[in-house]
Tab-separated table of C-alpha atoms in Angstrom:
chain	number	residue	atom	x	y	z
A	1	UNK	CA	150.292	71.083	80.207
A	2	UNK	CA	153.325	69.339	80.975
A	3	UNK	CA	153.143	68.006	85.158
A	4	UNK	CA	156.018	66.684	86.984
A	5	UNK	CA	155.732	64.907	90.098
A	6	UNK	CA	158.422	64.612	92.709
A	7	UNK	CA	158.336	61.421	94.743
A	8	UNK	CA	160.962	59.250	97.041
A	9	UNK	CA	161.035	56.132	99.006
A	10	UNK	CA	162.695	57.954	101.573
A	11	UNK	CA	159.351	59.363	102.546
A	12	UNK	CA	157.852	55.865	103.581
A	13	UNK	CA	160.483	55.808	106.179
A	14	UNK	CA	159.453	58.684	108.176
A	15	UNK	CA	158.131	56.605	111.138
A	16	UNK	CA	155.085	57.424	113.164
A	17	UNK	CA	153.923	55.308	116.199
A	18	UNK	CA	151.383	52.584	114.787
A	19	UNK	CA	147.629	54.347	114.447
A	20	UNK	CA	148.709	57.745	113.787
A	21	UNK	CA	147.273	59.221	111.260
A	22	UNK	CA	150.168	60.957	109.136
A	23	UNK	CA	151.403	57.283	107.853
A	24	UNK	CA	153.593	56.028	104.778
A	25	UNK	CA	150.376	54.552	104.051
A	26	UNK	CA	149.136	57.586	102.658
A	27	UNK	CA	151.798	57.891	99.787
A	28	UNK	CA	151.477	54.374	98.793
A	29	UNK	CA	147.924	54.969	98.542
A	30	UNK	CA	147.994	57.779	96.337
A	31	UNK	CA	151.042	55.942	94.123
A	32	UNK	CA	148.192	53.026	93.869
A	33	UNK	CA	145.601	55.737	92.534
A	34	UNK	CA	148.626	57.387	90.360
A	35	UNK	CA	149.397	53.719	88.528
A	36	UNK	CA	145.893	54.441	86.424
A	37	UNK	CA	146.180	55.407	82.817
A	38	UNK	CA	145.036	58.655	83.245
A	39	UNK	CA	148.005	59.558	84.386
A	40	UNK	CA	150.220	58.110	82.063
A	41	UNK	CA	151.713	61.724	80.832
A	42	UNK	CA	152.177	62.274	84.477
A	43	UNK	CA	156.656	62.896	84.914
A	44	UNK	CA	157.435	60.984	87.123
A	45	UNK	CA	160.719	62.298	89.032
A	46	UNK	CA	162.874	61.257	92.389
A	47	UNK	CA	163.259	64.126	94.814
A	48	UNK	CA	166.537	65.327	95.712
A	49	UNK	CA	167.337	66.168	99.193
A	50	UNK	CA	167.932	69.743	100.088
A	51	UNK	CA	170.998	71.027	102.125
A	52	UNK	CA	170.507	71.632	105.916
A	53	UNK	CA	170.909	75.419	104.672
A	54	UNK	CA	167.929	75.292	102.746
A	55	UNK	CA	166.001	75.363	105.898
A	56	UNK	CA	167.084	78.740	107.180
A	57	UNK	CA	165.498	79.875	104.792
A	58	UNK	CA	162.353	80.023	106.640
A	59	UNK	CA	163.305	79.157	109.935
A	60	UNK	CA	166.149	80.188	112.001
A	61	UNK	CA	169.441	77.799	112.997
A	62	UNK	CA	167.853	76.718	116.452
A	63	UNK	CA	164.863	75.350	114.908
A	64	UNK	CA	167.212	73.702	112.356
A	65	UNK	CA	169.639	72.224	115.405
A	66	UNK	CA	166.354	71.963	117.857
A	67	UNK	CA	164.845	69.212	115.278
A	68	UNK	CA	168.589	67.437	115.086
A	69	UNK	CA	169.061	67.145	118.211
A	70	UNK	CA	165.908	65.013	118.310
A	71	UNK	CA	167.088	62.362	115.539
A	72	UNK	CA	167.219	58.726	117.114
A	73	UNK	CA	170.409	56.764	116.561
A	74	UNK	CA	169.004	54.038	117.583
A	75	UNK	CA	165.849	52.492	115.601
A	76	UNK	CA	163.333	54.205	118.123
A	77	UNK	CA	160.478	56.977	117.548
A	78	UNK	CA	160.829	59.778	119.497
A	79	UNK	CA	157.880	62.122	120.505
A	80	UNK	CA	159.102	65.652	119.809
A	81	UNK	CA	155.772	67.396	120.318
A	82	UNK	CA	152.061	66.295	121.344
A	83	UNK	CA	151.714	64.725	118.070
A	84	UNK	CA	155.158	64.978	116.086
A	85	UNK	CA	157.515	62.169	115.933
A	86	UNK	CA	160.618	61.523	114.420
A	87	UNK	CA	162.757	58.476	113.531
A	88	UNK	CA	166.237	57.776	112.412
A	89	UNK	CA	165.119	58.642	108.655
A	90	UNK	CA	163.168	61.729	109.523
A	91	UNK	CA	165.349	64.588	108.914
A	92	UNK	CA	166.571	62.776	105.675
A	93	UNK	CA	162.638	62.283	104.771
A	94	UNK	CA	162.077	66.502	105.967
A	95	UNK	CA	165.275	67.555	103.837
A	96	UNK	CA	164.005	65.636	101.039
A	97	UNK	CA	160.689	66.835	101.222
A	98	UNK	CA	162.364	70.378	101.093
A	99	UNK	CA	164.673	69.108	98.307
A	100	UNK	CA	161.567	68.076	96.262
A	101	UNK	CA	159.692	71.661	96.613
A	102	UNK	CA	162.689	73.925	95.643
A	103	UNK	CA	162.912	71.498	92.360
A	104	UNK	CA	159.616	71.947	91.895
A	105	UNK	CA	160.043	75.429	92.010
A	106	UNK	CA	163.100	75.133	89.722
A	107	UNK	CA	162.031	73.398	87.403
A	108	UNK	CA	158.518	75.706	87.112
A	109	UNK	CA	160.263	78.554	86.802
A	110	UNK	CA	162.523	77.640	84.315
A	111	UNK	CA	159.972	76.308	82.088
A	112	UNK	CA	160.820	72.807	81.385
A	113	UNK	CA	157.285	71.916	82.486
A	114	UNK	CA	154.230	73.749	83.698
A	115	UNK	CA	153.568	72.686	87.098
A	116	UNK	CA	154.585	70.251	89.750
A	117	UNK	CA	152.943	68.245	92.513
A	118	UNK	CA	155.371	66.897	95.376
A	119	UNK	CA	154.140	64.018	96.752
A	120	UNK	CA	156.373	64.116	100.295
A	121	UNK	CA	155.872	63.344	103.801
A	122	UNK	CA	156.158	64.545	106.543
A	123	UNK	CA	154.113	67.900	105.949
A	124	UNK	CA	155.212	71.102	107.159
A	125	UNK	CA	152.491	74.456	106.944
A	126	UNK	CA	152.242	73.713	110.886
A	127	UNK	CA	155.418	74.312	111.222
A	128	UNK	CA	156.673	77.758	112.775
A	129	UNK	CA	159.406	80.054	112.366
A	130	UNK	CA	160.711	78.095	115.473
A	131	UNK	CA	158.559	75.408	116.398
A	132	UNK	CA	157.472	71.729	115.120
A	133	UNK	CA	154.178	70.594	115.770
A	134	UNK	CA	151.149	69.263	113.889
A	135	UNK	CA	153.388	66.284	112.352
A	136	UNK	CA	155.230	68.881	110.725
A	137	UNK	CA	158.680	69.594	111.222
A	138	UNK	CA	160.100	72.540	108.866
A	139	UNK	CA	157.500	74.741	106.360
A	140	UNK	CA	158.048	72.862	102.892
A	141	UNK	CA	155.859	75.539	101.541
A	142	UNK	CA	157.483	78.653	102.762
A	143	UNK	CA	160.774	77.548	101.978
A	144	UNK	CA	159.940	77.155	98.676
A	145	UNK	CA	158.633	80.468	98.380
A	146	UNK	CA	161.499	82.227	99.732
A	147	UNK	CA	163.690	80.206	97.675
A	148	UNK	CA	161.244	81.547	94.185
A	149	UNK	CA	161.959	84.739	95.896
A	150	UNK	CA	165.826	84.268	96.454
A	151	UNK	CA	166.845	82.227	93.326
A	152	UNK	CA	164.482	83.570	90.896
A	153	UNK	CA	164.079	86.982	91.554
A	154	UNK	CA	159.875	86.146	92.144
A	155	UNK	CA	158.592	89.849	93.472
A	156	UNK	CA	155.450	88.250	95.000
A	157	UNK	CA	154.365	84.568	96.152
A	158	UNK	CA	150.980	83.845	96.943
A	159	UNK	CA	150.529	80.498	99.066
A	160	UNK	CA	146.568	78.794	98.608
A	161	UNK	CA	145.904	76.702	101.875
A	162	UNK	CA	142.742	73.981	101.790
A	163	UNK	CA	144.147	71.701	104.356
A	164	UNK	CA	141.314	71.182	106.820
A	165	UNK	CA	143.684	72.644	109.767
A	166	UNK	CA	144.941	76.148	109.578
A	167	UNK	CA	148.196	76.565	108.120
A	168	UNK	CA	148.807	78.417	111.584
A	169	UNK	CA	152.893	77.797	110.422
A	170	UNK	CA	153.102	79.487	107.180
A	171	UNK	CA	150.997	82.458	108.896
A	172	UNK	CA	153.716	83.096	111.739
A	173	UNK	CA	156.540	82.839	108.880
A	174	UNK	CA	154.855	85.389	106.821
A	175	UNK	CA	152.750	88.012	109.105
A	176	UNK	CA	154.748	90.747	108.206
A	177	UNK	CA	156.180	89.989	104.861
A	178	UNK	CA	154.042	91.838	102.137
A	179	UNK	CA	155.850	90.062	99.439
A	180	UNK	CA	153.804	86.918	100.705
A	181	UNK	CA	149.954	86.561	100.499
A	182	UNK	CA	149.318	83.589	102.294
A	183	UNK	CA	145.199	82.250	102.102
A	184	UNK	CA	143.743	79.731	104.048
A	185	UNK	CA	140.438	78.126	104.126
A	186	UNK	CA	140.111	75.273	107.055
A	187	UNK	CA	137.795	74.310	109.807
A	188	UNK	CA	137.265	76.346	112.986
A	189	UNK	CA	137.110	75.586	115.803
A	190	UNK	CA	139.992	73.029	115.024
A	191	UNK	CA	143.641	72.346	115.883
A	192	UNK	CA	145.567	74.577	115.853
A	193	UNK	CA	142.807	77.330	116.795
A	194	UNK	CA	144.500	80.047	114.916
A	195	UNK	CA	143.153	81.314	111.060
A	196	UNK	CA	140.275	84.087	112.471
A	197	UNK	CA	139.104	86.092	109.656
A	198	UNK	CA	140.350	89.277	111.919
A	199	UNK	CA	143.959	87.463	111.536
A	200	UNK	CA	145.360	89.385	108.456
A	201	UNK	CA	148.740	89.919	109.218
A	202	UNK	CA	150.161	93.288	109.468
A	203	UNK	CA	150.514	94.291	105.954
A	204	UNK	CA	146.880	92.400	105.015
A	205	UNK	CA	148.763	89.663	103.400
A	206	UNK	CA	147.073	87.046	105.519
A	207	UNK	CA	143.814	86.189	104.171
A	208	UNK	CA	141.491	83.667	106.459
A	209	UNK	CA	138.318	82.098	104.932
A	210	UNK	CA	137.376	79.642	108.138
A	211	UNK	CA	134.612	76.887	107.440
A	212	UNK	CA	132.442	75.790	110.374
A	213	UNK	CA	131.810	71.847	111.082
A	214	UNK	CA	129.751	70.326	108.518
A	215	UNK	CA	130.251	72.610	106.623
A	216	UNK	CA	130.316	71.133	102.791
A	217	UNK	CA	130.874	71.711	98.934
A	218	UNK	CA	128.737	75.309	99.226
A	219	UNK	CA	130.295	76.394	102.153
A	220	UNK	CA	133.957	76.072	100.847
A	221	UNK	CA	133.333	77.238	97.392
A	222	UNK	CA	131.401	80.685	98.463
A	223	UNK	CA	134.358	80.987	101.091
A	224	UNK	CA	137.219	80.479	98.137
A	225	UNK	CA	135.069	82.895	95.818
A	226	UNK	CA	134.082	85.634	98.386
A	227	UNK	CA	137.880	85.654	100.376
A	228	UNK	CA	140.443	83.549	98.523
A	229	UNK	CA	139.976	84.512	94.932
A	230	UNK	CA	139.393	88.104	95.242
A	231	UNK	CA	142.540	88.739	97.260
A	232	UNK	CA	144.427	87.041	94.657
A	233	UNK	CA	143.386	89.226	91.940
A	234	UNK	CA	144.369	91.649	94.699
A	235	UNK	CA	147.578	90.879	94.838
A	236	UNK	CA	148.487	89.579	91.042
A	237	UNK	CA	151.239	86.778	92.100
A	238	UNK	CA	154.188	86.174	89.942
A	239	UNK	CA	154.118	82.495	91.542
A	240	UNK	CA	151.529	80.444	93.213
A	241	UNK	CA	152.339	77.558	95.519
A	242	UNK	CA	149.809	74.985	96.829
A	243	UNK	CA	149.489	73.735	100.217
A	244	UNK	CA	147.552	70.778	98.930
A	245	UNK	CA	145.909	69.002	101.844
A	246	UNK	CA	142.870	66.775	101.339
A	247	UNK	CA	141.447	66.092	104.506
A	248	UNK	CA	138.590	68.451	104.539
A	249	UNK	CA	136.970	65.664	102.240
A	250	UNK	CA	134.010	64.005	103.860
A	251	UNK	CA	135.643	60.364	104.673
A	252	UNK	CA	138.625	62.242	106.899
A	253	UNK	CA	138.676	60.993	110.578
A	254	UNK	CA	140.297	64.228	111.919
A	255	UNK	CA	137.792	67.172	110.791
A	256	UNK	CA	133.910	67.445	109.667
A	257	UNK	CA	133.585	69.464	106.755
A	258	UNK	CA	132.310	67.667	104.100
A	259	UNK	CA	134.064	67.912	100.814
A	260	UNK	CA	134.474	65.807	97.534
A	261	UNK	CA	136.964	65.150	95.152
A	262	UNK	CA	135.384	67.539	92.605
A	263	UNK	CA	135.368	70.634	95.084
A	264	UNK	CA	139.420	69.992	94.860
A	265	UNK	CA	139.427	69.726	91.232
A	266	UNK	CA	137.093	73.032	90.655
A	267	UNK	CA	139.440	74.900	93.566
A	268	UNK	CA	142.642	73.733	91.553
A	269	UNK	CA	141.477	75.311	88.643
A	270	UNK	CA	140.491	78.452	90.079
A	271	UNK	CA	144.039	78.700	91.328
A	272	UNK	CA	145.140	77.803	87.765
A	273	UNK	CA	142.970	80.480	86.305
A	274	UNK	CA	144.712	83.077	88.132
A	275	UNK	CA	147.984	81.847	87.465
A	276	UNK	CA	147.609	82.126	83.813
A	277	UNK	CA	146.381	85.335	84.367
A	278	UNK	CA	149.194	86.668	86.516
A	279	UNK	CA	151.707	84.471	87.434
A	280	UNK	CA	152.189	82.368	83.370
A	281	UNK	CA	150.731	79.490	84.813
A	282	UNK	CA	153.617	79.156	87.413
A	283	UNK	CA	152.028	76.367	90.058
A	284	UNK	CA	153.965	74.594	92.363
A	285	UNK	CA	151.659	72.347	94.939
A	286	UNK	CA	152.624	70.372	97.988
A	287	UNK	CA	151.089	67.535	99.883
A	288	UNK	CA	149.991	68.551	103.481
A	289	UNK	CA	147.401	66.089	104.892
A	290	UNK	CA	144.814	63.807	103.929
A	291	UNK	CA	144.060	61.255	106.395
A	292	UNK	CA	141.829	58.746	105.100
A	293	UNK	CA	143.283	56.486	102.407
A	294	UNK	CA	140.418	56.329	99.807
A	295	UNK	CA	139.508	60.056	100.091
A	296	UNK	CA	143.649	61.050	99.865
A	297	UNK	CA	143.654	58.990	96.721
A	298	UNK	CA	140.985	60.010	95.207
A	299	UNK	CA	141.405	63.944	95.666
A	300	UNK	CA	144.779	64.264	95.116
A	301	UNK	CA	144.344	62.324	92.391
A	302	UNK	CA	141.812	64.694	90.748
A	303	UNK	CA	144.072	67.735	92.001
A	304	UNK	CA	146.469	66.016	89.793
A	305	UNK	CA	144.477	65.425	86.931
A	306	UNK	CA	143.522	69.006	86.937
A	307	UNK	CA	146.982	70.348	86.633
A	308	UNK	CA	147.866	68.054	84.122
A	309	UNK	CA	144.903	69.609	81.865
A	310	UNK	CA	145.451	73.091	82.442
């Protein structure tokens, strides 16, 4: 399997306030874990940055001039939300990050390589049709769905959530869209407080698998094989995308379920199973959070590994 990773320095220079948890830390971290020699066949590739357009393709033009307007001049951060800030690189970082997916999805469905990872900051599945929050200012992962859908011709998207926090974002862009399945395992109760298993969206394309506190490996696993995998073969995708986070893993400071880097590795490649199945091995996953350095590195880095075996 040929694996192509999209990566900028432009995404260290999203600035949070100091002891926030979504840092640039977290990409150099993983870059550390990424210099091994096990990833050696790994494609290395600089992101490009999107258009502004590319983000109304998810979101409407008032979210798109909302988070604008909020872009510091002057070298300030600026609280946009309870926990979202932005900086005088920040919409440069977000376009980029956007940029990065669509390529991705580009260069997936095109066939000059298998899969892709996008390594980008700041996230986005909290992000709503019309609203930033959760660190996340515009949905990198439903844009790049709609845009499979829009430049491709892709009939149907399916969109795998493990972040430990409901992708409450991607939900509210998709709720009626049965071209979309979107799936979600996270913790509950937990920010945001959506992702019920009665929240299915109204064409069942919204499947919820929520995971209580402490819960671990078993928990998450019976969860992805009971809800997750079955409505995938459901649906039979043309395209799967990822939103890869890695902070359910036991060493995150923000949640309490208890995962390891091999529970990310065995979900990757029950994803991957179904894409060769359905969708000819089309995956296309994106960084979401992951808020402990050594876990991050270490579970993305197995994600990673996993893709680039096949």
């Amino acid at each position: 399997m040929t694996t192509r990773l999209y990566e900028h320095q432009i995404f260290l220079e999203h600035r949070t306030p100091e002891g926030h948890p979504e840092r640039a830390d977290r990409l150099r971290s993983l870059a550390i874990a990424l210099q091994h020699p096990n990833f050696d066949r790994l494609d290395h590739r600089e992101a490009p940055q999107a258009n502004e357009d590319a983000v109304l393709l998810a979101h409407p033009e008032e979210h798109l001039h909302a988070v604008m307007r909020e872009i510091p001049e002057e070298d300030i951060i600026r609280q946009i939300e309870a926990d979202t800030y932005v900086g005088p690189k920040s919409l440069q970082a977000a376009l980029t990050a956007i940029g990065g997916a669509m390529a991705a999805v580009d260069d997936v469905m095109s066939g000059k390589v298998d899969n892709a990872f996008v390594a980008a900051r700041p996230p986005g599945h909290h992000a709503e049709k019309d609203k930033a929050m959760g660190f996340c200012l515009f949905n990198n992962a439903a844009i790049a769905a709609r845009h499979a859908q829009r430049a491709h011709g892709v009939e149907r998207v399916a969109i795998v959530d493990w972040d430990v926090h409901h992708g409450n974002g991607t939900q509210d862009i998709f709720w009626s869209d049965p071209s979309v399945l979107f799936c979600s395992t996270h913790q509950m109760p937990l920010y945001p407080g959506t992702g019920a298993v009665d929240e299915t969206g109204e064409k069942n394309n919204v499947v919820n698998a929520p995971l209580s506190p402490n819960n671990g490996s078993e928990h998450f696993r019976d969860a992805f094989k009971s809800r997750v995998l079955p409505a995938l073969e459901n649906f039979r995708p043309d395209f799967i995308i990822i939103s890869a986070g890695f902070d359910a893993h036991h060493r995150d400071p923000l949640a309490q379920i208890n995962l390891v880097g091999d529970d990310f590795d065995w979900a990757t490649g029950r994803v991957m199973e179904i894409a060769g199945k359905y969708a000819n091995n089309r995956v296309v996953s994106l960084l979401e959070g992951g808020y402990d350095l050594e876990g991050l590195a270490e579970s993305a880095g197995m994600h990673i590994m996993r893709l680039m075996r096949g």
